[in-house]
Each structure stands twice: as structure tokens, then as C-alpha cells.
mmCIF file of C-alpha atoms and ligand atoms in Angstrom:
data_model
loop_
_atom_site.group_PDB
_atom_site.id
_atom_site.type_symbol
_atom_site.label_atom_id
_atom_site.label_comp_id
_atom_site.label_asym_id
_atom_site.label_seq_id
_atom_site.Cartn_x
_atom_site.Cartn_y
_atom_site.Cartn_z
ATOM 1 C CA MET A 17 59.366 43.628 55.027
ATOM 2 C CA THR A 18 61.388 46.687 55.789
ATOM 3 C CA SER A 19 59.213 49.520 57.058
ATOM 4 C CA ARG A 20 58.434 50.006 60.714
ATOM 5 C CA GLN A 21 55.768 51.726 62.726
ATOM 6 C CA GLY A 22 56.083 55.386 63.713
ATOM 7 C CA SER A 23 57.685 56.439 66.966
ATOM 8 C CA ASP A 24 54.267 56.958 68.577
ATOM 9 C CA GLY A 25 53.620 53.228 68.246
ATOM 10 C CA SER A 26 50.732 53.820 65.860
ATOM 11 C CA SER A 27 50.492 52.211 62.470
ATOM 12 C CA SER A 28 47.294 54.032 61.537
ATOM 13 C CA ALA A 29 49.024 55.873 58.680
ATOM 14 C CA ARG A 30 49.496 52.513 57.020
ATOM 15 C CA VAL A 31 45.831 51.570 57.184
ATOM 16 C CA SER A 32 44.394 51.918 53.716
ATOM 17 C CA GLY A 33 40.789 52.302 52.631
ATOM 18 C CA SER A 34 40.156 48.871 51.190
ATOM 19 C CA PRO A 35 38.309 46.518 53.518
ATOM 20 C CA VAL A 36 39.923 43.122 54.007
ATOM 21 C CA ILE A 37 36.946 41.955 56.079
ATOM 22 C CA ASP A 38 33.413 43.164 55.406
ATOM 23 C CA ILE A 39 30.828 41.424 57.569
ATOM 24 C CA ARG A 40 27.235 42.597 57.283
ATOM 25 C CA ASP A 41 24.368 41.772 59.626
ATOM 26 C CA VAL A 42 25.650 38.301 60.363
ATOM 27 C CA GLY A 43 23.621 36.002 62.543
ATOM 28 C CA LYS A 44 24.389 32.455 63.566
ATOM 29 C CA ARG A 45 21.646 30.453 65.192
ATOM 30 C CA TYR A 46 21.768 26.890 66.415
ATOM 31 C CA ASP A 47 18.692 24.756 67.063
ATOM 32 C CA GLU A 48 19.041 25.320 70.782
ATOM 33 C CA GLY A 49 20.027 28.345 72.791
ATOM 34 C CA PRO A 50 20.456 32.040 72.023
ATOM 35 C CA PRO A 51 22.178 33.085 68.768
ATOM 36 C CA ALA A 52 25.977 32.724 68.756
ATOM 37 C CA LEU A 53 26.189 35.847 66.571
ATOM 38 C CA ASP A 54 23.390 38.374 66.512
ATOM 39 C CA GLY A 55 23.238 40.965 63.702
ATOM 40 C CA LEU A 56 26.977 41.561 63.780
ATOM 41 C CA SER A 57 28.597 43.959 61.287
ATOM 42 C CA LEU A 58 32.322 44.591 61.118
ATOM 43 C CA GLU A 59 34.678 46.175 58.635
ATOM 44 C CA VAL A 60 38.424 45.662 58.993
ATOM 45 C CA ARG A 61 40.671 47.651 56.699
ATOM 46 C CA GLN A 62 43.995 46.702 55.237
ATOM 47 C CA GLY A 63 46.796 47.267 57.733
ATOM 48 C CA GLU A 64 44.670 47.000 60.868
ATOM 49 C CA ALA A 65 45.492 44.649 63.743
ATOM 50 C CA LEU A 66 42.174 43.839 65.356
ATOM 51 C CA ALA A 67 41.913 42.084 68.702
ATOM 52 C CA VAL A 68 38.616 40.344 69.489
ATOM 53 C CA LEU A 69 37.951 40.119 73.219
ATOM 54 C CA GLY A 70 34.954 38.822 75.108
ATOM 55 C CA PRO A 71 33.916 36.321 77.749
ATOM 56 C CA SER A 72 33.677 32.625 77.071
ATOM 57 C CA GLY A 73 30.616 31.847 74.970
ATOM 58 C CA SER A 74 30.379 35.388 73.529
ATOM 59 C CA GLY A 75 30.855 34.243 69.904
ATOM 60 C CA LYS A 76 34.585 34.774 69.268
ATOM 61 C CA SER A 77 35.244 31.301 67.820
ATOM 62 C CA THR A 78 32.050 31.460 65.795
ATOM 63 C CA LEU A 79 33.181 34.769 64.302
ATOM 64 C CA LEU A 80 36.632 33.367 63.523
ATOM 65 C CA ASN A 81 35.081 30.302 61.881
ATOM 66 C CA MET A 82 32.843 32.497 59.695
ATOM 67 C CA ILE A 83 35.846 34.531 58.515
ATOM 68 C CA ALA A 84 37.851 31.365 57.849
ATOM 69 C CA GLY A 85 34.957 29.838 55.913
ATOM 70 C CA LEU A 86 34.803 26.928 58.367
ATOM 71 C CA ASP A 87 31.181 27.673 59.223
ATOM 72 C CA ARG A 88 28.338 29.569 57.535
ATOM 73 C CA PRO A 89 26.124 32.279 58.961
ATOM 74 C CA THR A 90 22.376 31.697 59.072
ATOM 75 C CA GLU A 91 21.929 35.295 57.903
ATOM 76 C CA GLY A 92 24.038 38.133 56.516
ATOM 77 C CA SER A 93 27.185 38.160 54.391
ATOM 78 C CA VAL A 94 30.911 37.628 55.003
ATOM 79 C CA THR A 95 33.331 39.068 52.442
ATOM 80 C CA VAL A 96 37.090 38.642 52.907
ATOM 81 C CA ALA A 97 39.645 40.012 50.426
ATOM 82 C CA GLY A 98 36.799 40.434 47.936
ATOM 83 C CA VAL A 99 35.563 36.830 48.313
ATOM 84 C CA ARG A 100 31.998 36.097 49.469
ATOM 85 C CA VAL A 101 33.109 33.454 51.945
ATOM 86 C CA ASP A 102 29.588 32.505 53.041
ATOM 87 C CA GLU A 103 28.718 31.411 49.488
ATOM 88 C CA LEU A 104 31.723 29.155 48.815
ATOM 89 C CA SER A 105 31.431 25.421 48.173
ATOM 90 C CA GLU A 106 33.515 23.183 50.424
ATOM 91 C CA THR A 107 36.261 22.851 47.792
ATOM 92 C CA ALA A 108 36.307 26.582 47.058
ATOM 93 C CA SER A 109 36.384 27.273 50.786
ATOM 94 C CA ALA A 110 39.469 25.067 51.240
ATOM 95 C CA ARG A 111 41.138 26.849 48.312
ATOM 96 C CA TYR A 112 40.214 30.235 49.837
ATOM 97 C CA ARG A 113 41.898 29.240 53.113
ATOM 98 C CA ARG A 114 45.050 28.224 51.249
ATOM 99 C CA ASP A 115 45.143 31.303 48.974
ATOM 100 C CA ARG A 116 43.866 34.212 51.000
ATOM 101 C CA ILE A 117 44.304 33.645 54.702
ATOM 102 C CA GLY A 118 46.931 32.356 57.108
ATOM 103 C CA MET A 119 45.950 30.783 60.408
ATOM 104 C CA VAL A 120 47.840 30.467 63.684
ATOM 105 C CA PHE A 121 46.465 28.429 66.571
ATOM 106 C CA GLN A 122 47.084 28.103 70.296
ATOM 107 C CA PHE A 123 48.714 24.668 69.949
ATOM 108 C CA PHE A 124 50.669 25.450 66.734
ATOM 109 C CA ASN A 125 49.182 22.552 64.666
ATOM 110 C CA LEU A 126 52.558 21.671 63.136
ATOM 111 C CA LEU A 127 53.242 18.263 61.613
ATOM 112 C CA ASP A 128 55.752 16.642 63.954
ATOM 113 C CA ASP A 129 57.162 14.218 61.397
ATOM 114 C CA LEU A 130 58.082 16.993 58.950
ATOM 115 C CA THR A 131 61.060 19.295 59.413
ATOM 116 C CA VAL A 132 60.552 22.981 60.114
ATOM 117 C CA LEU A 133 61.321 23.780 56.465
ATOM 118 C CA ASP A 134 58.856 21.195 55.159
ATOM 119 C CA ASN A 135 56.147 22.456 57.516
ATOM 120 C CA VAL A 136 56.660 25.961 56.133
ATOM 121 C CA LEU A 137 56.718 24.687 52.531
ATOM 122 C CA LEU A 138 53.457 22.774 52.928
ATOM 123 C CA PRO A 139 51.013 25.541 51.894
ATOM 124 C CA ALA A 140 53.030 26.220 48.720
ATOM 125 C CA GLN A 141 53.012 22.507 47.892
ATOM 126 C CA LEU A 142 49.256 22.372 48.359
ATOM 127 C CA LEU A 143 48.939 25.208 45.847
ATOM 128 C CA GLY A 144 51.264 23.358 43.464
ATOM 129 C CA GLN A 145 53.781 26.192 43.403
ATOM 130 C CA ASP A 146 57.203 25.899 41.817
ATOM 131 C CA ARG A 147 59.533 24.324 44.376
ATOM 132 C CA SER A 148 62.542 26.589 44.040
ATOM 133 C CA GLY A 149 60.425 29.755 44.326
ATOM 134 C CA ALA A 150 58.743 28.263 47.388
ATOM 135 C CA ARG A 151 62.097 27.401 48.982
ATOM 136 C CA ASP A 152 63.276 30.986 48.458
ATOM 137 C CA ARG A 153 60.112 32.308 50.104
ATOM 138 C CA ALA A 154 60.439 29.828 53.008
ATOM 139 C CA ALA A 155 64.095 30.783 53.529
ATOM 140 C CA GLU A 156 63.161 34.468 53.502
ATOM 141 C CA LEU A 157 60.451 33.890 56.132
ATOM 142 C CA LEU A 158 62.609 31.701 58.363
ATOM 143 C CA GLY A 159 65.288 34.421 58.249
ATOM 144 C CA TYR A 160 62.784 37.195 58.965
ATOM 145 C CA LEU A 161 61.364 35.257 61.909
ATOM 146 C CA GLY A 162 64.815 34.390 63.256
ATOM 147 C CA ILE A 163 64.465 30.614 63.020
ATOM 148 C CA ASN A 164 66.526 29.715 59.934
ATOM 149 C CA ARG A 165 69.011 27.781 62.038
ATOM 150 C CA HIS A 166 66.169 25.368 62.869
ATOM 151 C CA ALA A 167 65.169 24.701 59.235
ATOM 152 C CA ALA A 168 66.273 21.051 59.329
ATOM 153 C CA ALA A 169 65.013 20.361 62.868
ATOM 154 C CA TYR A 170 61.760 18.658 63.787
ATOM 155 C CA PRO A 171 59.196 20.757 65.673
ATOM 156 C CA GLY A 172 59.374 18.508 68.745
ATOM 157 C CA ARG A 173 62.908 19.766 69.422
ATOM 158 C CA LEU A 174 61.901 23.435 69.518
ATOM 159 C CA SER A 175 60.602 25.605 72.340
ATOM 160 C CA GLY A 176 56.953 26.712 72.313
ATOM 161 C CA GLY A 177 57.896 30.206 71.129
ATOM 162 C CA GLU A 178 60.002 28.785 68.297
ATOM 163 C CA ARG A 179 57.188 26.451 67.275
ATOM 164 C CA GLN A 180 54.775 29.366 67.118
ATOM 165 C CA ARG A 181 57.278 31.203 64.891
ATOM 166 C CA VAL A 182 57.295 28.209 62.557
ATOM 167 C CA ALA A 183 53.479 28.261 62.550
ATOM 168 C CA VAL A 184 53.536 31.978 61.709
ATOM 169 C CA ALA A 185 56.043 31.352 58.884
ATOM 170 C CA ARG A 186 53.779 28.632 57.495
ATOM 171 C CA ALA A 187 50.747 30.937 57.771
ATOM 172 C CA LEU A 188 52.577 33.679 55.831
ATOM 173 C CA MET A 189 53.911 31.410 53.111
ATOM 174 C CA ASN A 190 51.238 32.277 50.543
ATOM 175 C CA ARG A 191 51.271 36.013 51.352
ATOM 176 C CA PRO A 192 47.783 36.006 52.888
ATOM 177 C CA ALA A 193 45.588 39.098 52.786
ATOM 178 C CA LEU A 194 44.661 38.288 56.384
ATOM 179 C CA LEU A 195 46.423 36.547 59.254
ATOM 180 C CA LEU A 196 44.007 34.967 61.744
ATOM 181 C CA ALA A 197 45.406 34.119 65.155
ATOM 182 C CA ASP A 198 43.417 32.177 67.751
ATOM 183 C CA GLU A 199 44.950 32.567 71.231
ATOM 184 C CA PRO A 200 48.487 32.500 69.760
ATOM 185 C CA THR A 201 50.132 33.014 73.170
ATOM 186 C CA GLY A 202 47.713 30.780 75.096
ATOM 187 C CA ALA A 203 50.084 27.829 75.385
ATOM 188 C CA LEU A 204 53.305 29.798 75.885
ATOM 189 C CA ASP A 205 55.304 30.787 78.949
ATOM 190 C CA THR A 206 55.721 34.502 79.658
ATOM 191 C CA ALA A 207 58.979 34.945 77.752
ATOM 192 C CA SER A 208 57.824 33.050 74.658
ATOM 193 C CA GLY A 209 54.473 34.856 74.789
ATOM 194 C CA ALA A 210 56.302 38.204 74.752
ATOM 195 C CA GLU A 211 58.354 37.063 71.751
ATOM 196 C CA VAL A 212 55.263 36.089 69.767
ATOM 197 C CA ARG A 213 53.581 39.326 70.804
ATOM 198 C CA GLN A 214 56.516 41.284 69.421
ATOM 199 C CA LEU A 215 56.501 39.215 66.247
ATOM 200 C CA LEU A 216 52.817 39.930 65.558
ATOM 201 C CA THR A 217 53.398 43.613 66.301
ATOM 202 C CA ASP A 218 56.309 43.737 63.837
ATOM 203 C CA LEU A 219 54.300 41.933 61.168
ATOM 204 C CA ASN A 220 51.468 44.416 61.480
ATOM 205 C CA ALA A 221 53.916 47.327 61.459
ATOM 206 C CA ASP A 222 55.152 45.891 58.171
ATOM 207 C CA GLY A 223 51.612 46.064 56.805
ATOM 208 C CA GLN A 224 50.130 42.627 57.557
ATOM 209 C CA THR A 225 46.418 42.771 58.399
ATOM 210 C CA ILE A 226 45.781 40.666 61.509
ATOM 211 C CA LEU A 227 42.719 39.481 63.386
ATOM 212 C CA LEU A 228 43.490 38.100 66.777
ATOM 213 C CA VAL A 229 41.134 36.295 69.150
ATOM 214 C CA THR A 230 42.444 36.340 72.687
ATOM 215 C CA HIS A 231 41.792 36.418 76.403
ATOM 216 C CA ASP A 232 45.211 38.011 76.873
ATOM 217 C CA LEU A 233 44.602 41.700 77.471
ATOM 218 C CA SER A 234 48.298 42.542 77.306
ATOM 219 C CA LEU A 235 48.498 40.874 73.883
ATOM 220 C CA ALA A 236 45.556 42.975 72.669
ATOM 221 C CA GLU A 237 47.018 46.168 74.089
ATOM 222 C CA SER A 238 50.541 45.715 72.807
ATOM 223 C CA CYS A 239 49.836 44.178 69.416
ATOM 224 C CA ALA A 240 46.472 45.489 68.249
ATOM 225 C CA THR A 241 45.599 48.892 66.782
ATOM 226 C CA ARG A 242 41.898 48.268 67.355
ATOM 227 C CA THR A 243 39.942 46.193 69.845
ATOM 228 C CA ILE A 244 36.377 44.964 69.739
ATOM 229 C CA GLU A 245 34.563 43.242 72.557
ATOM 230 C CA LEU A 246 31.815 40.688 71.990
ATOM 231 C CA VAL A 247 29.029 39.947 74.443
ATOM 232 C CA ASP A 248 26.226 37.533 73.496
ATOM 233 C CA GLY A 249 27.184 37.624 69.805
ATOM 234 C CA ARG A 250 27.135 41.407 69.530
ATOM 235 C CA ILE A 251 29.892 44.029 69.451
ATOM 236 C CA THR A 252 29.643 46.058 72.634
ATOM 237 C CA ARG A 253 32.887 48.028 72.239
ATOM 238 C CA ASP A 254 34.948 49.033 69.224
ATOM 239 C CA SER A 255 37.979 51.238 69.795
ATOM 240 C CA ARG A 256 41.021 52.206 67.768
ATOM 241 C CA HIS A 257 44.071 52.908 69.886
ATOM 242 C CA PRO A 258 47.826 53.266 69.704
ATOM 243 C CA ARG A 259 49.759 50.231 70.755
ATOM 244 C CA ALA A 260 50.836 50.119 74.373
ATOM 245 C CA GLU A 261 54.586 50.179 74.887
ATOM 246 C CA THR A 262 55.872 46.896 76.273
ATOM 247 C CA ALA A 263 59.162 45.999 77.867
ATOM 248 C CA ALA A 264 60.019 44.097 74.714
ATOM 249 C CA GLY A 265 58.604 46.822 72.458
ATOM 250 C CA ARG A 266 60.557 49.290 70.394
HETATM 251 P P1 ADP B 319 33.622 31.915 72.463
HETATM 252 O O1 ADP B 319 34.582 31.543 71.386
HETATM 253 O O2 ADP B 319 33.542 33.403 72.686
HETATM 254 O O3 ADP B 319 33.841 31.185 73.738
HETATM 255 P P2 ADP B 319 31.681 30.484 70.849
HETATM 256 O O4 ADP B 319 31.694 31.153 69.517
HETATM 257 O O5 ADP B 319 32.405 29.196 70.977
HETATM 258 O O6 ADP B 319 32.132 31.528 71.972
HETATM 259 O O7 ADP B 319 30.155 30.189 71.255
HETATM 260 C C1 ADP B 319 29.132 31.180 71.173
HETATM 261 C C2 ADP B 319 27.798 30.548 71.583
HETATM 262 O O8 ADP B 319 27.395 29.592 70.610
HETATM 263 C C3 ADP B 319 27.866 29.793 72.913
HETATM 264 O O9 ADP B 319 26.656 30.008 73.574
HETATM 265 C C4 ADP B 319 27.998 28.358 72.484
HETATM 266 O O10 ADP B 319 27.437 27.494 73.447
HETATM 267 C C5 ADP B 319 27.200 28.321 71.204
HETATM 268 N N1 ADP B 319 27.673 27.299 70.269
HETATM 269 C C6 ADP B 319 28.868 27.262 69.666
HETATM 270 N N2 ADP B 319 28.968 26.188 68.847
HETATM 271 C C7 ADP B 319 27.778 25.535 68.938
HETATM 272 C C8 ADP B 319 27.234 24.337 68.327
HETATM 273 N N3 ADP B 319 27.952 23.629 67.454
HETATM 274 N N4 ADP B 319 25.982 23.992 68.665
HETATM 275 C C9 ADP B 319 25.250 24.730 69.520
HETATM 276 N N5 ADP B 319 25.683 25.837 70.133
HETATM 277 C C10 ADP B 319 26.932 26.248 69.843
#
């Protein structure tokens, strides 16, 4: 966690050839209505920060659920970090979510009756990892994210921005190949939103592959290195771009 992006704001030099996400010809049809995803293909390489934009009902959540193994396509294949996610059993899918991906949500999804430290330790406990190694990793993350002074506090005592930092620490605990973020600034005030934006930017500059679903154009512009737009379950725009400089940016 030491390197930083180049002075031009681009992290493209860090993007390597191996695909973290490889989605091929995915369709998702429900009994009623038009398909939620319609022949969608998408490859995301290691080191990319991809923002998924699109109007309400365009298929963003469906796409996120496919990648997280929370839903299955009716056609096509979804491979993440070498795992055929669309073919996993329910148990294997839960293990995949614990091992390979980290998830951050709009409303944090922290457990209010556990301390910050215990929230962050939870994924390691679920994997049955050695406790002292897990505590070292949690301490490292809390330090990196600037929230170690809150380790013994309960989430209810923290600001929204601090809670989202705890959620990010928890998501990173098992060193996920992919960080999925669903409207991570959606419930935050402007200042906290800018903090989380900077945090995601720094994480990607340090090499973390990120997929971000958002309505927040400034989040996409400042944090992502690539943006796709969905309309009616299809990709209508796919552009790689340098990050926009923000007031909080380096
Ligand atoms: P977004 O996240 O971009 O708002 P969604 O992925 O939630 O879009 O939805 C895409 C389309 O699929 C919408 O037309 C929505 O009504 C439909 N849809 C989503 N979930 C279901 C479901 N469980 N049953 C039927 N239709 C659904």
C-alpha cells in the first residue's frame, strides 16, 4: 500500500493484462418485461476502476448481483478472478463472496452491536483465519484508512464518512481481487462523500481493482479510470479516461 498514481492522474500503467471480470453474452430475463441484461459482454482488467452509470432500471443492480454471485444469468457466463460465478452452488457462492470480493453498500451494512474492530475482523472470522494474523491485518487497514482511533467504538457513534471507511476496511480484510461498491457516497453529505471518493481513488492508485455503481457523476469522474453506461441492459458507452482532478485530489 505504498505506490501512488502518476502525476497525470492516470493509473493506466498499473493495469495488467489479466481479466478480473470476464462477462460474456450475459442475458437476464424475468417472466415479465424486457430483459434486465441483454447480451452484455464486459472485461475488466486488474487495476481498473470501472464506474457503471445508467438510468434507473437500466440493469446496474442486476449486473452487480451477477458479479457478486447473488443472482444467475439466464444466458452467458460470468467469470471473476478465474471463478465461473454463474455455475457456483449456494454454499460455494457464499464462500466466493468471502474469499474473492469485497462489497461496500450505500448504507454501510455494519453490525451496530459490534465494535469497529470486530466489524472489520468479521470476514476473517468467517474464513476461520488465525486471530492474531487477522488482528494485525485489521490494525493495518484501520491505520491506512485513518480510523484506528475508533477501533473500540461502536459504529453508531461515528459519522457517515467514518462508517463507510469501516465498511471499506471490512471489505478489504480478505484482500479481495475485486472491490464492488454500490452507491458508496449515496447516503453521505458532501464532505464525507469527498472523503470516500478520495479513499476509493487512493485504493485504486494502490492497485485495487474496483467496480462502482453510481448515479454520482463526480464520483465516476474523479475515482474511475473507465466508465460504462447501461441503457436497457446493454452497454451504450465504454470509455477509458484519466481521473478528473478534484479539490480534494492530489
Ligand atoms: P438499475 O439498478 O439500473 O436501476 P435493475 O438492475 O434494478 O436496474 O433493473 C433492471 C430491469 O430489471 C428493470 O426493468 C427492473 O424492473 C427489472 N427487474 C429487476 N429485478 C426484477 C425482478 N426480481 N423481477 C422482475 N423484474 C426485475
